mmCIF file of C-alpha atoms in Angstrom:
data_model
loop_
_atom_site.group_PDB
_atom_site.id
_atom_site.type_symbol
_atom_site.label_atom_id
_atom_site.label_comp_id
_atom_site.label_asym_id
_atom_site.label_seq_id
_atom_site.Cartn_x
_atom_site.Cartn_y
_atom_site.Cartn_z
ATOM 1 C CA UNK A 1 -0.973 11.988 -19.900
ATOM 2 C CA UNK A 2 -3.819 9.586 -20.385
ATOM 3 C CA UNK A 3 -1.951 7.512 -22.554
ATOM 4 C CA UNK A 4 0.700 7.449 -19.693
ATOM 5 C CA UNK A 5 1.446 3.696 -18.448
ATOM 6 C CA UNK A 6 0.675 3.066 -15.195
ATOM 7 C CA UNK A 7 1.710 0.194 -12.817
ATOM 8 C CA UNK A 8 -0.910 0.166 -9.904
ATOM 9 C CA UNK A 9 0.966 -0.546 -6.736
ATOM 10 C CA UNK A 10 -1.692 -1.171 -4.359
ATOM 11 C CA UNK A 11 -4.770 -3.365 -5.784
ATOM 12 C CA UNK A 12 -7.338 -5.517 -3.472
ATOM 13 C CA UNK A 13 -8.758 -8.808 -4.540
ATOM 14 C CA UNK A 14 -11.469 -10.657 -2.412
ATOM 15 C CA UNK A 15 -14.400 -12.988 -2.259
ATOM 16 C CA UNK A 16 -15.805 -13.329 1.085
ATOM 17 C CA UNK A 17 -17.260 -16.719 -0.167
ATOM 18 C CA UNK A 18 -14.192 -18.280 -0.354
ATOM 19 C CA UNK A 19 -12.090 -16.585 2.570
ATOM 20 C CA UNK A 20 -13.007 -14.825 5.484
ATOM 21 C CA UNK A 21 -12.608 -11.278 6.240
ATOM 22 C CA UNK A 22 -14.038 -9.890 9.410
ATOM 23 C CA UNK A 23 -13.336 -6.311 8.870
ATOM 24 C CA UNK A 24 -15.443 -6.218 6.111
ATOM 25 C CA UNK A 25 -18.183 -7.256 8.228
ATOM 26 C CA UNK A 26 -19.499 -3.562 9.106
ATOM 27 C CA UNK A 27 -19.282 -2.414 5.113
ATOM 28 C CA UNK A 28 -22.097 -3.696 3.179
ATOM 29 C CA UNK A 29 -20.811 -2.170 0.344
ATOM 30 C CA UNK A 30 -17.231 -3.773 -0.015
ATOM 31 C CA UNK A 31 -18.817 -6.954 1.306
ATOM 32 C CA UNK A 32 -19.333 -9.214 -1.471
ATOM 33 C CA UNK A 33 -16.602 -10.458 -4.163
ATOM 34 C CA UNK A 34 -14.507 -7.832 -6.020
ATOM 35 C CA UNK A 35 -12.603 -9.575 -8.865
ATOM 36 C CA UNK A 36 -10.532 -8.533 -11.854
ATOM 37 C CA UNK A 37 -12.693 -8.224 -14.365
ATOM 38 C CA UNK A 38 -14.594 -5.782 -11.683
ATOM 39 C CA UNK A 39 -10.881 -4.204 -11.446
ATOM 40 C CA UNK A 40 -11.004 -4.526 -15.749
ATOM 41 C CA UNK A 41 -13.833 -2.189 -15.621
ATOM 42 C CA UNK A 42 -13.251 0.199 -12.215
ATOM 43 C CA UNK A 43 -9.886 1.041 -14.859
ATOM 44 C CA UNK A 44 -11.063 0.656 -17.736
ATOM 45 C CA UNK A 45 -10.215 4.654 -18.745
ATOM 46 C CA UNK A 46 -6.519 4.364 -17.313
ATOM 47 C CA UNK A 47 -3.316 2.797 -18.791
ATOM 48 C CA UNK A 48 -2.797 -0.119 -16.140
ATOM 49 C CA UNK A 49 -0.063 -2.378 -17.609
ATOM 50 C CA UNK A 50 1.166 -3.899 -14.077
ATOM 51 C CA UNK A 51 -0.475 -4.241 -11.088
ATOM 52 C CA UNK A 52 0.413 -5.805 -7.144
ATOM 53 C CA UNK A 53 -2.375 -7.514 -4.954
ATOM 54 C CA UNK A 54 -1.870 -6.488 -1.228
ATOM 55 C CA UNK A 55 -3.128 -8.557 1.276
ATOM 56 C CA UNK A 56 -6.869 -7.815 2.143
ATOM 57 C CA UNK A 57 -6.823 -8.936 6.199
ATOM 58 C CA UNK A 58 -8.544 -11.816 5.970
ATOM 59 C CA UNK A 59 -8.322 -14.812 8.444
ATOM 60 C CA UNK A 60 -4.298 -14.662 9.729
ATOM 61 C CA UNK A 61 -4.515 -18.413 9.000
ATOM 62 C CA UNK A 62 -5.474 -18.278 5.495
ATOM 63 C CA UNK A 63 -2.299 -15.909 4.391
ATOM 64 C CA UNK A 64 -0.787 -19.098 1.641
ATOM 65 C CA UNK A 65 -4.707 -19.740 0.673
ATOM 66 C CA UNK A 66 -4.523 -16.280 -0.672
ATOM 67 C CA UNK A 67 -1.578 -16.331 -2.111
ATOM 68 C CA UNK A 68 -2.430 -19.837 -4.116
ATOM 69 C CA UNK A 69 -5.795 -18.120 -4.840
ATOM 70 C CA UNK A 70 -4.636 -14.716 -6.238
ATOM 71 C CA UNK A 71 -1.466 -16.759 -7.801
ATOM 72 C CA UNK A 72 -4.244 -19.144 -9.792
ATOM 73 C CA UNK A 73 -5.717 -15.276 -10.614
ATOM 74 C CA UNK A 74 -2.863 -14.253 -12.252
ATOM 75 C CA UNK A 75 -2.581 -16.972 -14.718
ATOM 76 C CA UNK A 76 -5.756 -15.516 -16.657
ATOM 77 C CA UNK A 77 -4.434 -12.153 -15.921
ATOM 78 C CA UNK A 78 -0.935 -11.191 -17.369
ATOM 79 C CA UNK A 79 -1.241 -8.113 -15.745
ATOM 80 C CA UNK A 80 -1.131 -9.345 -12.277
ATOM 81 C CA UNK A 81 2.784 -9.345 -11.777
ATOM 82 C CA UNK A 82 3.667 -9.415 -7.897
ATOM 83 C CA UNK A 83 1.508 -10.424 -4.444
ATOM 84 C CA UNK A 84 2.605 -8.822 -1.122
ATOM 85 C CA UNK A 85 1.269 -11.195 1.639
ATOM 86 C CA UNK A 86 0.567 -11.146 4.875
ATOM 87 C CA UNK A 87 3.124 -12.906 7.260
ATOM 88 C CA UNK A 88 3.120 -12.842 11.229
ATOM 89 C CA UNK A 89 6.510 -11.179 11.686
ATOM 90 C CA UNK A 90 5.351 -10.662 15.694
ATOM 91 C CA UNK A 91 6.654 -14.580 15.724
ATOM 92 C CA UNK A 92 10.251 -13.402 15.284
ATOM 93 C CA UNK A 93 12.389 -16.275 14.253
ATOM 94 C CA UNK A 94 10.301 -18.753 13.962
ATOM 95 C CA UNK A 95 8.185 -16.615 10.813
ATOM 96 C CA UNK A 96 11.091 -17.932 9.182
ATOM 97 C CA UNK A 97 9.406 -21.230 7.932
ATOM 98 C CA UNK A 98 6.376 -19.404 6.662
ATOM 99 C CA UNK A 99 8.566 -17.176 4.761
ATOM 100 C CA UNK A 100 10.479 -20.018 3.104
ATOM 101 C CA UNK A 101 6.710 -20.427 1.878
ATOM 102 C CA UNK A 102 5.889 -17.561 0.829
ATOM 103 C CA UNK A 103 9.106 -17.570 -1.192
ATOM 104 C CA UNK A 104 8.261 -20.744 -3.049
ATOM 105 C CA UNK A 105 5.239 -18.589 -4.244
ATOM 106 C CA UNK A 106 7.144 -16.648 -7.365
ATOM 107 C CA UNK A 107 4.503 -13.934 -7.098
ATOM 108 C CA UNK A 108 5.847 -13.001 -3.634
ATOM 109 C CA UNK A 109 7.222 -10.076 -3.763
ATOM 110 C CA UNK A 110 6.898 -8.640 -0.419
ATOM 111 C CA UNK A 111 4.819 -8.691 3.176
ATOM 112 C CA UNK A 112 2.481 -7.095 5.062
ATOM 113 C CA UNK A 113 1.758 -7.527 8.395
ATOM 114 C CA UNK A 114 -0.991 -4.674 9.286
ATOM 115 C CA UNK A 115 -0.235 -2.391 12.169
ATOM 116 C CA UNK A 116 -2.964 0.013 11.964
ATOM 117 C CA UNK A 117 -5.003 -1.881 14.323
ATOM 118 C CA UNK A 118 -2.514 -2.205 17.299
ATOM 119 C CA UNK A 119 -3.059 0.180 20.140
ATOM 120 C CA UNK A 120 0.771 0.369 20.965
ATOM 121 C CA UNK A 121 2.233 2.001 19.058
ATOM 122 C CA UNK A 122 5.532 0.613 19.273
ATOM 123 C CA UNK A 123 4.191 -2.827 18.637
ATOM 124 C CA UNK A 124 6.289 -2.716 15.752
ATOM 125 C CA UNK A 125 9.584 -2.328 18.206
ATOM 126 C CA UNK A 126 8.894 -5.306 20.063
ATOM 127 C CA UNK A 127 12.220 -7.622 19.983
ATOM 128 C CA UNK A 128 10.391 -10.651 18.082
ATOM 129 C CA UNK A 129 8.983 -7.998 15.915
ATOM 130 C CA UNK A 130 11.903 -6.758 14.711
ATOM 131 C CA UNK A 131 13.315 -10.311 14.273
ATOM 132 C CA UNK A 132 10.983 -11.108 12.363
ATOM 133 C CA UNK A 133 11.377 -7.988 9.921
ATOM 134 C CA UNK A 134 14.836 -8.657 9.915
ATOM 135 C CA UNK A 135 14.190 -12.143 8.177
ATOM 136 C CA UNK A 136 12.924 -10.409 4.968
ATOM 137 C CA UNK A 137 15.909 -9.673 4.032
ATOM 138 C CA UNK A 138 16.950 -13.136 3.529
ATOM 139 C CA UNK A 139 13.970 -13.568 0.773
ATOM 140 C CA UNK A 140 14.845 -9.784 -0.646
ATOM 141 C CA UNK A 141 10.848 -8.819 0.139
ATOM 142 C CA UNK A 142 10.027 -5.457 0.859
ATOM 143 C CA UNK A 143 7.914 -4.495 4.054
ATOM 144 C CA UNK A 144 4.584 -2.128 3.598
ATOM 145 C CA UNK A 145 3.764 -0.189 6.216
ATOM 146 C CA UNK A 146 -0.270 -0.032 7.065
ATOM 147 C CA UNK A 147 -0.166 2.622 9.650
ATOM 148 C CA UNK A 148 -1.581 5.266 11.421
ATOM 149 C CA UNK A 149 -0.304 8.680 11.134
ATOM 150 C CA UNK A 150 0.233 8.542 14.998
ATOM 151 C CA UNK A 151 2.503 5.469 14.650
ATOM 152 C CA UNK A 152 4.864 6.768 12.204
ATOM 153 C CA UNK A 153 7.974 7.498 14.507
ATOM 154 C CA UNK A 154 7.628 3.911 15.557
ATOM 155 C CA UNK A 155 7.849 2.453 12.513
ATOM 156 C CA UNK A 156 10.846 5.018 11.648
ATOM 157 C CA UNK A 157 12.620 3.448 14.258
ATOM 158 C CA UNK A 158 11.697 0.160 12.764
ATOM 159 C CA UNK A 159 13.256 1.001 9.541
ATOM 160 C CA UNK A 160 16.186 2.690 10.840
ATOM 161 C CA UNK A 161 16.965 -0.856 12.683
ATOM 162 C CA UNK A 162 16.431 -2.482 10.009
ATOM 163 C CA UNK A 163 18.520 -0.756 6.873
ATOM 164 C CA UNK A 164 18.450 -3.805 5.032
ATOM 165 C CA UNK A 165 14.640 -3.908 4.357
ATOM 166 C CA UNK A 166 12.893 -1.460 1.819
ATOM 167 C CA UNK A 167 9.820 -0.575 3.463
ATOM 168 C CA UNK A 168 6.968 1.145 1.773
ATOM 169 C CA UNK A 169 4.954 3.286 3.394
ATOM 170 C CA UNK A 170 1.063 3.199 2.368
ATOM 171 C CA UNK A 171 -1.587 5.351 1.925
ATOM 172 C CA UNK A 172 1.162 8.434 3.391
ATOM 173 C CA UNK A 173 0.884 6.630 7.053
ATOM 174 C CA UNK A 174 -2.802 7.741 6.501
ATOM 175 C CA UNK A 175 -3.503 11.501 7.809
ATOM 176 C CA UNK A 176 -6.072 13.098 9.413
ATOM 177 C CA UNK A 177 -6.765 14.692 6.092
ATOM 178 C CA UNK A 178 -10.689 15.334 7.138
ATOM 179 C CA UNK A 179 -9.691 17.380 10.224
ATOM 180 C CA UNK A 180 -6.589 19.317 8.355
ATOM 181 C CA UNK A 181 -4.077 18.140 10.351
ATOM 182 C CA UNK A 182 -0.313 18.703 9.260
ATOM 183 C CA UNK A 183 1.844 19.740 11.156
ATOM 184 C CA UNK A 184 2.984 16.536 13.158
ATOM 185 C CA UNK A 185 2.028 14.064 10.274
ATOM 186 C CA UNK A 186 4.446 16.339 8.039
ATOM 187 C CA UNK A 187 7.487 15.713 10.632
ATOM 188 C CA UNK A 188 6.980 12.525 11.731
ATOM 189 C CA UNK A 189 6.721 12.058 7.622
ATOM 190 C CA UNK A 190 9.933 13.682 7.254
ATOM 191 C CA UNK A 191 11.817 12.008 9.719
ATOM 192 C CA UNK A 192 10.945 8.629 8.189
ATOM 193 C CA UNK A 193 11.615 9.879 4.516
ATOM 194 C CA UNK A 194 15.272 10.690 6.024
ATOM 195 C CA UNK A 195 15.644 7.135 5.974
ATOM 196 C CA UNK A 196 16.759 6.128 2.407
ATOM 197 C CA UNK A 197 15.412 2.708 2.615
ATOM 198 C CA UNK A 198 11.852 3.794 3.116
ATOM 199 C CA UNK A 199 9.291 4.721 -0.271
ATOM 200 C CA UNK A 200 6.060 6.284 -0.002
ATOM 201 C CA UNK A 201 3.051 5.090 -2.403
ATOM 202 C CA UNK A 202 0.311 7.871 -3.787
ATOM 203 C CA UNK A 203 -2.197 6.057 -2.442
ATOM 204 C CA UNK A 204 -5.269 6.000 -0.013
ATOM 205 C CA UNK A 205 -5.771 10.248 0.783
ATOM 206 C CA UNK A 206 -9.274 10.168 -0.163
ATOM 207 C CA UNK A 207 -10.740 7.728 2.126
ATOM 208 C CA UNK A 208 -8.967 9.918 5.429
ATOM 209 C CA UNK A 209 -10.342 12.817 3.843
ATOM 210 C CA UNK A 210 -14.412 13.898 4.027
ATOM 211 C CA UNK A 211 -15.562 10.921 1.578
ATOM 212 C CA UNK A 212 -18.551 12.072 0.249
ATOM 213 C CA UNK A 213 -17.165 16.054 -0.125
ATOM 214 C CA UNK A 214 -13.303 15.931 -0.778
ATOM 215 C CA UNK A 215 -11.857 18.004 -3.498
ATOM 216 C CA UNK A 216 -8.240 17.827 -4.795
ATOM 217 C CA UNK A 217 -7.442 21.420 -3.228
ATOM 218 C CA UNK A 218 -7.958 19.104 0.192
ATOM 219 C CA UNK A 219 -5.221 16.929 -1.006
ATOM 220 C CA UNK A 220 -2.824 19.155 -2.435
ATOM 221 C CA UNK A 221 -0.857 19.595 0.818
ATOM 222 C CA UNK A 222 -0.487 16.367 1.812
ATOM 223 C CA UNK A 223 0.871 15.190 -2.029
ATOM 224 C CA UNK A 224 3.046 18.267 -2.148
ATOM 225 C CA UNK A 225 4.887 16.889 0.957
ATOM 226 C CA UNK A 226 5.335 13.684 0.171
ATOM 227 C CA UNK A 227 7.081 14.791 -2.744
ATOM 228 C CA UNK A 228 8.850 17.084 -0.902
ATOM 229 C CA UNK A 229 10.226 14.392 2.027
ATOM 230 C CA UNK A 230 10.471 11.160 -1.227
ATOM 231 C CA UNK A 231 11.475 13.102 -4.291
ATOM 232 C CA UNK A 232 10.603 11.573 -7.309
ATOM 233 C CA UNK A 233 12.620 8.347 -7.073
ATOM 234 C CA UNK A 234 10.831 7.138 -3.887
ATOM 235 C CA UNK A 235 7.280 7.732 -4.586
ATOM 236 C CA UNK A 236 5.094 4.996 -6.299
ATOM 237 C CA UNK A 237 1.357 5.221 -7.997
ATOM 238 C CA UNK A 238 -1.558 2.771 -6.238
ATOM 239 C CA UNK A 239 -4.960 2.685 -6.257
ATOM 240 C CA UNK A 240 -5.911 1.116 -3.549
ATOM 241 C CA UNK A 241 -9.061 -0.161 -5.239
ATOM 242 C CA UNK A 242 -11.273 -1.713 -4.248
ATOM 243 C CA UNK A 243 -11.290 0.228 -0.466
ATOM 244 C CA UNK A 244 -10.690 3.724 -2.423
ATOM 245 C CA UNK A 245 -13.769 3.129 -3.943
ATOM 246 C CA UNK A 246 -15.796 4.093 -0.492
ATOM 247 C CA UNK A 247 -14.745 7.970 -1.816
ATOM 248 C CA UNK A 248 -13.502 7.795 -5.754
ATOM 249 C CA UNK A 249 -13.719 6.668 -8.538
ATOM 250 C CA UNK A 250 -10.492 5.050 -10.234
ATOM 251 C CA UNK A 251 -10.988 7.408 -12.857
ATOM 252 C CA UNK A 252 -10.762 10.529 -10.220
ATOM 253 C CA UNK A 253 -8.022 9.250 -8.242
ATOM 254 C CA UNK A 254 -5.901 9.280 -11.365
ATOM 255 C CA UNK A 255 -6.843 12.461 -12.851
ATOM 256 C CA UNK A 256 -6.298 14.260 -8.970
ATOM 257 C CA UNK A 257 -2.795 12.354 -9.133
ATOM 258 C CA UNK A 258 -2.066 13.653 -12.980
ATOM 259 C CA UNK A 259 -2.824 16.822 -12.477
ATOM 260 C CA UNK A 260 -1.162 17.559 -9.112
ATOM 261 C CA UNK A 261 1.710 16.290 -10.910
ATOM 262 C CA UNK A 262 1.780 18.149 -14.210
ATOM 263 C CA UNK A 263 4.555 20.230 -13.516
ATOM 264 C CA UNK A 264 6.799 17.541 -13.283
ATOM 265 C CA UNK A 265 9.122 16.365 -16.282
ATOM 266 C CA UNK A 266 7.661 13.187 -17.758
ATOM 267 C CA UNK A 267 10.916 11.433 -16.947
ATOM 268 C CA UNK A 268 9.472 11.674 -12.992
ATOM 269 C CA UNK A 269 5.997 11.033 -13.908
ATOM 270 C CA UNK A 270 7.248 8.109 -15.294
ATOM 271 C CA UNK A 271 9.077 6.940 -12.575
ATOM 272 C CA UNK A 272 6.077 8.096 -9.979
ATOM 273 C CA UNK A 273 3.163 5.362 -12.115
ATOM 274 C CA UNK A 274 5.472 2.789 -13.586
ATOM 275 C CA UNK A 275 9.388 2.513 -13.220
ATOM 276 C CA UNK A 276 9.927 2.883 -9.193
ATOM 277 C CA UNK A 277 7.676 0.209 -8.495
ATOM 278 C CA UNK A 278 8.834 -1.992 -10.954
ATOM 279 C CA UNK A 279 12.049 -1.779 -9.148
ATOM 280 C CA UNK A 280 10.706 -1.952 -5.998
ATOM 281 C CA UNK A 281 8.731 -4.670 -6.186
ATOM 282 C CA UNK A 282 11.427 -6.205 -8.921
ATOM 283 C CA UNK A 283 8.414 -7.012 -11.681
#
């Protein structure tokens, strides 16, 4: 399986010199520049052929200098085959003209606007909210979903309102895997896999789970239903590196992915770390 390739779904890219992210102000250890040649080498035992940037959260205001700075990134990197950027859908309509932007960008593939950080948690249901959502379909750009596990019936509702956006969820609408909580995660998770425009990436378990003592016996339930709610044509592969790295190793996070999914027929393993998010994310 080593040899498998492997389109990474979810990869950070920052430099705090050149824009400014404020969340990072409280880690001293993911606050200085992480680059790709720092990505070259965090991967350097796996089979990455494609990857995506997501949006890192810095400064609302500098969502396009991002873009043009990761876009100037990816001419030195082949690799680097899709951006999804962050876009203030809470303006309803009038996001439109900063989507017409983002769509002149060719390495747009898709937005982000985080909602892990709002208290409410059906911020996402507000009227100019879902406007603004709506408008993605006009560009064909997919939504990901940065959530809390407690907000995942919101945004359910968001994507049943919306059928004409493919929404991706991240990091499994991050559960409480260091406390061992299921039960609710696993039907609010179900009732938003019922939705068929809705994907879920493999991403981000480690860092909700006990950082510094997780094994993959920890994980196991949460990956087993995912699979279980997605089947194997809406689940995608990502790192999340460089945040992931505050609990694993690349190299770990890959081999707890492969070997959870060993079972599987290499047709679906395929389509888990490369095919469904090249048609996803259309690179």
């Amino acid at each position: 399986m080593s040899a498998l390739s492997i389109v990474d779904s979810h990869v950070h890219l920052w430099d705090p010199v050149r824009l400014r992210y404020s969340w990072l102000d409280g880690l001293p250890t993911l606050n200085h520049p992480f680059l790709l040649p720092d990505f070259a080498v965090a991967s350097a035992t796996a089979n990455v052929t494609k990857l995506i940037f997501v949006e890192c959260g810095c400064e609302p205001t500098q969502n396009l200098t991002e873009v043009d700075w990761v876009s100037s990134l990816a001419k030195g990197e082949s690799r680097l085959k899709g951006i999804i950027a962050h876009a203030p859908l809470e303006k309803g309509a009038a996001v439109r003209a900063e989507l017409h932007a983002l769509a002149s960008r060719p390495l747009v593939k898709g937005v982000r606007r985080l909602l892990q950080g709002e208290h409410d948690k059906e911020f996402c249901l507000r009227p100019e909210f879902v406007g603004g959502v709506k408008l993605l379909a006009e560009f064909s750009f997919t939504f990901d979903l940065c959530v809390r596990h407690e907000q995942l019936g919101g945004v359910a509702e968001l994507a049943r309102r919306v059928p004409q956006v493919t929404f991706v969820l991240d990091h499994f609408g991050k559960p409480d895997v260091r406390g061992k909580i299921i039960e609710a995660w696993a039907t609010d998770l179900k009732m938003l896999a019922a939705l068929p425009n809705v994907v879920c990436k493999i991403s981000g378990l480690t860092t909700e789970a006990n950082r510094y003592r997780w094994q993959s016996e920890d994980l196991k339930v949460y990956l087993a239903q995912a699979l279980e709610c997605f089947g194997f044509d809406r689940i995608l592969f990502g790192s999340d590196w460089p945040v992931a790295a505050l609990a694993t190793s690349y190299k770990r996070w890959i081999e707890t992915v492969q070997d959870f999914f060993s079972f599987a027929r290499e047709v679906n393993r395929i389509k888990l770390f490369q095919t469904n998010a090249e048609r996803i994310y259309h690179v």
